[in-house]
Amino acid sequence: MLFILFALFACLCVWADEIHVTSPTENSTYCTNSTLPIDYHVIGNGMAYIGHVNATLVNSTLEIDLSIPEASSKGEHGVKYHTNWTLPAFLPSATYSVRLDGLASYRCSQYKNGRAPYDNCQFIIGQSININVQHC
């Protein structure tokens, strides 16, 4: 019985790519007009592939899209990406989330039974790191 439940659960899971952020580190502090290093890599795990990674700086009142290098799990495995972003002077001192996420897609059964016809299903995969920004 336990094996049957495990087998059913394994059939419903989708192995997806992962985004691993190595910089900035959780709860680190940065000054406005300073450089925020963004380092990450995408690990390809199987069925659901990330086509592109987006980065956003977010708090309760503000959302800023960050420009980062093109990243995809369809390239070389374990490629590390790095960019620097200057924190604007207008940012209020606060805690922000640096959110890196990507749209992952995989082939799925239109009728959720594992059989044709198939669709392209999608969901968002990501990681958020909290940082503190202050005027120095």
PDB file of C-alpha atoms in Angstrom:
ATOM      1  CA  MET A   1       0.000   0.000   0.000  1.00  0.00           C
ATOM      2  CA  LEU A   2       2.766   2.445   0.929  1.00  0.00           C
ATOM      3  CA  PHE A   3       4.582   1.680  -2.338  1.00  0.00           C
ATOM      4  CA  ILE A   4       1.421   2.421  -4.344  1.00  0.00           C
ATOM      5  CA  LEU A   5       0.991   5.784  -2.591  1.00  0.00           C
ATOM      6  CA  PHE A   6       4.643   6.636  -3.245  1.00  0.00           C
ATOM      7  CA  ALA A   7       4.306   5.650  -6.911  1.00  0.00           C
ATOM      8  CA  LEU A   8       1.199   7.835  -7.297  1.00  0.00           C
ATOM      9  CA  PHE A   9       2.958  10.780  -5.649  1.00  0.00           C
ATOM     10  CA  ALA A  10       6.041  10.324  -7.859  1.00  0.00           C
ATOM     11  CA  CYS A  11       3.853  10.402 -10.971  1.00  0.00           C
ATOM     12  CA  LEU A  12       2.265  13.706  -9.929  1.00  0.00           C
ATOM     13  CA  CYS A  13       5.571  15.481  -9.244  1.00  0.00           C
ATOM     14  CA  VAL A  14       7.402  17.529 -11.828  1.00  0.00           C
ATOM     15  CA  TRP A  15      11.170  17.706 -11.463  1.00  0.00           C
ATOM     16  CA  ALA A  16      12.002  21.341 -12.057  1.00  0.00           C
ATOM     17  CA  ASP A  17      15.069  23.515 -12.488  1.00  0.00           C
ATOM     18  CA  GLU A  18      16.370  25.458  -9.515  1.00  0.00           C
ATOM     19  CA  ILE A  19      17.730  28.979  -9.079  1.00  0.00           C
ATOM     20  CA  HIS A  20      20.488  29.259  -6.482  1.00  0.00           C
ATOM     21  CA  VAL A  21      21.405  32.781  -5.325  1.00  0.00           C
ATOM     22  CA  THR A  22      24.875  33.102  -3.762  1.00  0.00           C
ATOM     23  CA  SER A  23      24.981  36.888  -3.528  1.00  0.00           C
ATOM     24  CA  PRO A  24      23.619  39.001  -1.964  1.00  0.00           C
ATOM     25  CA  THR A  25      23.457  37.084   1.289  1.00  0.00           C
ATOM     26  CA  GLU A  26      20.397  37.065   3.540  1.00  0.00           C
ATOM     27  CA  ASN A  27      20.011  40.197   5.735  1.00  0.00           C
ATOM     28  CA  SER A  28      23.158  41.892   4.433  1.00  0.00           C
ATOM     29  CA  THR A  29      23.247  45.710   4.510  1.00  0.00           C
ATOM     30  CA  TYR A  30      23.956  48.018   1.556  1.00  0.00           C
ATOM     31  CA  CYS A  31      24.113  51.775   1.154  1.00  0.00           C
ATOM     32  CA  THR A  32      22.251  53.698  -1.530  1.00  0.00           C
ATOM     33  CA  ASN A  33      24.562  54.602  -4.444  1.00  0.00           C
ATOM     34  CA  SER A  34      26.605  51.465  -3.727  1.00  0.00           C
ATOM     35  CA  THR A  35      26.972  48.299  -5.768  1.00  0.00           C
ATOM     36  CA  LEU A  36      24.669  45.343  -5.146  1.00  0.00           C
ATOM     37  CA  PRO A  37      26.379  42.188  -6.447  1.00  0.00           C
ATOM     38  CA  ILE A  38      24.012  39.574  -7.852  1.00  0.00           C
ATOM     39  CA  ASP A  39      25.454  36.071  -8.271  1.00  0.00           C
ATOM     40  CA  TYR A  40      23.364  33.025  -9.095  1.00  0.00           C
ATOM     41  CA  HIS A  41      23.212  29.888 -11.160  1.00  0.00           C
ATOM     42  CA  VAL A  42      20.461  27.788 -12.669  1.00  0.00           C
ATOM     43  CA  ILE A  43      20.569  24.032 -12.186  1.00  0.00           C
ATOM     44  CA  GLY A  44      18.724  21.915 -14.727  1.00  0.00           C
ATOM     45  CA  ASN A  45      16.850  19.098 -13.002  1.00  0.00           C
ATOM     46  CA  GLY A  46      14.700  17.598 -15.676  1.00  0.00           C
ATOM     47  CA  MET A  47      11.183  18.109 -16.861  1.00  0.00           C
ATOM     48  CA  ALA A  48      10.474  21.811 -16.221  1.00  0.00           C
ATOM     49  CA  TYR A  49      13.005  24.158 -17.817  1.00  0.00           C
ATOM     50  CA  ILE A  50      13.548  27.807 -16.920  1.00  0.00           C
ATOM     51  CA  GLY A  51      13.766  29.829 -20.105  1.00  0.00           C
ATOM     52  CA  HIS A  52      14.889  33.157 -18.604  1.00  0.00           C
ATOM     53  CA  VAL A  53      15.629  34.535 -15.122  1.00  0.00           C
ATOM     54  CA  ASN A  54      14.244  37.900 -13.986  1.00  0.00           C
ATOM     55  CA  ALA A  55      15.405  39.924 -10.981  1.00  0.00           C
ATOM     56  CA  THR A  56      13.298  42.371  -8.983  1.00  0.00           C
ATOM     57  CA  LEU A  57      13.965  44.557  -5.955  1.00  0.00           C
ATOM     58  CA  VAL A  58      10.767  44.652  -3.887  1.00  0.00           C
ATOM     59  CA  ASN A  59       9.383  46.058  -0.650  1.00  0.00           C
ATOM     60  CA  SER A  60       5.849  46.938   0.452  1.00  0.00           C
ATOM     61  CA  THR A  61       5.723  50.163  -1.591  1.00  0.00           C
ATOM     62  CA  LEU A  62       8.234  49.709  -4.420  1.00  0.00           C
ATOM     63  CA  GLU A  63       9.104  47.232  -7.167  1.00  0.00           C
ATOM     64  CA  ILE A  64      12.094  47.748  -9.476  1.00  0.00           C
ATOM     65  CA  ASP A  65      13.122  45.426 -12.287  1.00  0.00           C
ATOM     66  CA  LEU A  66      16.861  44.747 -12.224  1.00  0.00           C
ATOM     67  CA  SER A  67      18.833  44.189 -15.380  1.00  0.00           C
ATOM     68  CA  ILE A  68      20.638  40.844 -15.192  1.00  0.00           C
ATOM     69  CA  PRO A  69      22.445  38.641 -17.738  1.00  0.00           C
ATOM     70  CA  GLU A  70      20.439  36.125 -19.738  1.00  0.00           C
ATOM     71  CA  ALA A  71      20.260  32.824 -17.881  1.00  0.00           C
ATOM     72  CA  SER A  72      18.693  29.549 -18.839  1.00  0.00           C
ATOM     73  CA  SER A  73      19.014  25.926 -17.797  1.00  0.00           C
ATOM     74  CA  LYS A  74      19.173  24.940 -21.458  1.00  0.00           C
ATOM     75  CA  GLY A  75      22.753  26.228 -21.662  1.00  0.00           C
ATOM     76  CA  GLU A  76      25.733  24.678 -19.947  1.00  0.00           C
ATOM     77  CA  HIS A  77      24.987  22.904 -16.676  1.00  0.00           C
ATOM     78  CA  GLY A  78      25.900  24.888 -13.555  1.00  0.00           C
ATOM     79  CA  VAL A  79      26.916  28.101 -15.341  1.00  0.00           C
ATOM     80  CA  LYS A  80      27.332  30.927 -12.830  1.00  0.00           C
ATOM     81  CA  TYR A  81      26.005  34.383 -13.632  1.00  0.00           C
ATOM     82  CA  HIS A  82      27.225  37.647 -12.133  1.00  0.00           C
ATOM     83  CA  THR A  83      26.167  41.257 -12.443  1.00  0.00           C
ATOM     84  CA  ASN A  84      26.427  44.418 -10.374  1.00  0.00           C
ATOM     85  CA  TRP A  85      23.526  46.793  -9.871  1.00  0.00           C
ATOM     86  CA  THR A  86      23.810  50.269  -8.337  1.00  0.00           C
ATOM     87  CA  LEU A  87      21.247  50.954  -5.640  1.00  0.00           C
ATOM     88  CA  PRO A  88      19.618  54.306  -6.532  1.00  0.00           C
ATOM     89  CA  ALA A  89      19.886  57.276  -4.152  1.00  0.00           C
ATOM     90  CA  PHE A  90      16.081  57.661  -4.071  1.00  0.00           C
ATOM     91  CA  LEU A  91      15.527  54.320  -2.289  1.00  0.00           C
ATOM     92  CA  PRO A  92      14.110  54.783   1.190  1.00  0.00           C
ATOM     93  CA  SER A  93      15.992  53.061   4.001  1.00  0.00           C
ATOM     94  CA  ALA A  94      14.163  49.776   4.439  1.00  0.00           C
ATOM     95  CA  THR A  95      14.298  46.010   4.106  1.00  0.00           C
ATOM     96  CA  TYR A  96      13.924  44.809   0.526  1.00  0.00           C
ATOM     97  CA  SER A  97      13.669  41.430  -1.154  1.00  0.00           C
ATOM     98  CA  VAL A  98      15.907  40.672  -4.090  1.00  0.00           C
ATOM     99  CA  ARG A  99      13.736  38.215  -5.998  1.00  0.00           C
ATOM    100  CA  LEU A 100      15.141  36.073  -8.800  1.00  0.00           C
ATOM    101  CA  ASP A 101      12.576  33.989 -10.611  1.00  0.00           C
ATOM    102  CA  GLY A 102      11.884  32.399 -13.935  1.00  0.00           C
ATOM    103  CA  LEU A 103       9.037  30.891 -15.860  1.00  0.00           C
ATOM    104  CA  ALA A 104       9.487  27.133 -16.071  1.00  0.00           C
ATOM    105  CA  SER A 105       7.647  25.138 -18.693  1.00  0.00           C
ATOM    106  CA  TYR A 106       7.050  21.464 -19.357  1.00  0.00           C
ATOM    107  CA  ARG A 107       4.848  19.235 -21.479  1.00  0.00           C
ATOM    108  CA  CYS A 108       1.689  18.135 -19.682  1.00  0.00           C
ATOM    109  CA  SER A 109      -1.427  16.206 -20.528  1.00  0.00           C
ATOM    110  CA  GLN A 110      -4.365  18.430 -21.426  1.00  0.00           C
ATOM    111  CA  TYR A 111      -6.697  16.149 -19.468  1.00  0.00           C
ATOM    112  CA  LYS A 112      -4.233  15.520 -16.589  1.00  0.00           C
ATOM    113  CA  ASN A 113      -4.171  11.797 -17.347  1.00  0.00           C
ATOM    114  CA  GLY A 114      -0.671  11.493 -18.873  1.00  0.00           C
ATOM    115  CA  ARG A 115      -2.017  10.985 -22.393  1.00  0.00           C
ATOM    116  CA  ALA A 116      -2.314  13.122 -25.525  1.00  0.00           C
ATOM    117  CA  PRO A 117      -3.283  15.781 -26.341  1.00  0.00           C
ATOM    118  CA  TYR A 118      -0.470  17.709 -24.651  1.00  0.00           C
ATOM    119  CA  ASP A 119      -0.104  21.351 -23.627  1.00  0.00           C
ATOM    120  CA  ASN A 120       2.777  23.531 -22.542  1.00  0.00           C
ATOM    121  CA  CYS A 121       2.245  24.009 -18.782  1.00  0.00           C
ATOM    122  CA  GLN A 122       4.085  26.741 -16.884  1.00  0.00           C
ATOM    123  CA  PHE A 123       4.812  27.877 -13.347  1.00  0.00           C
ATOM    124  CA  ILE A 124       7.226  30.293 -11.652  1.00  0.00           C
ATOM    125  CA  ILE A 125      10.330  29.082  -9.821  1.00  0.00           C
ATOM    126  CA  GLY A 126      12.408  31.470  -7.758  1.00  0.00           C
ATOM    127  CA  GLN A 127      14.310  32.500  -4.693  1.00  0.00           C
ATOM    128  CA  SER A 128      14.118  35.679  -2.588  1.00  0.00           C
ATOM    129  CA  ILE A 129      16.852  37.154  -0.409  1.00  0.00           C
ATOM    130  CA  ASN A 130      16.143  39.933   2.107  1.00  0.00           C
ATOM    131  CA  ILE A 131      18.605  42.830   2.248  1.00  0.00           C
ATOM    132  CA  ASN A 132      18.720  46.062   4.216  1.00  0.00           C
ATOM    133  CA  VAL A 133      19.230  49.368   2.376  1.00  0.00           C
ATOM    134  CA  GLN A 134      20.207  52.526   4.208  1.00  0.00           C
ATOM    135  CA  HIS A 135      21.510  56.010   3.470  1.00  0.00           C
ATOM    136  CA  CYS A 136      25.179  56.069   4.477  1.00  0.00           C
TER     137      CYS A 136
END
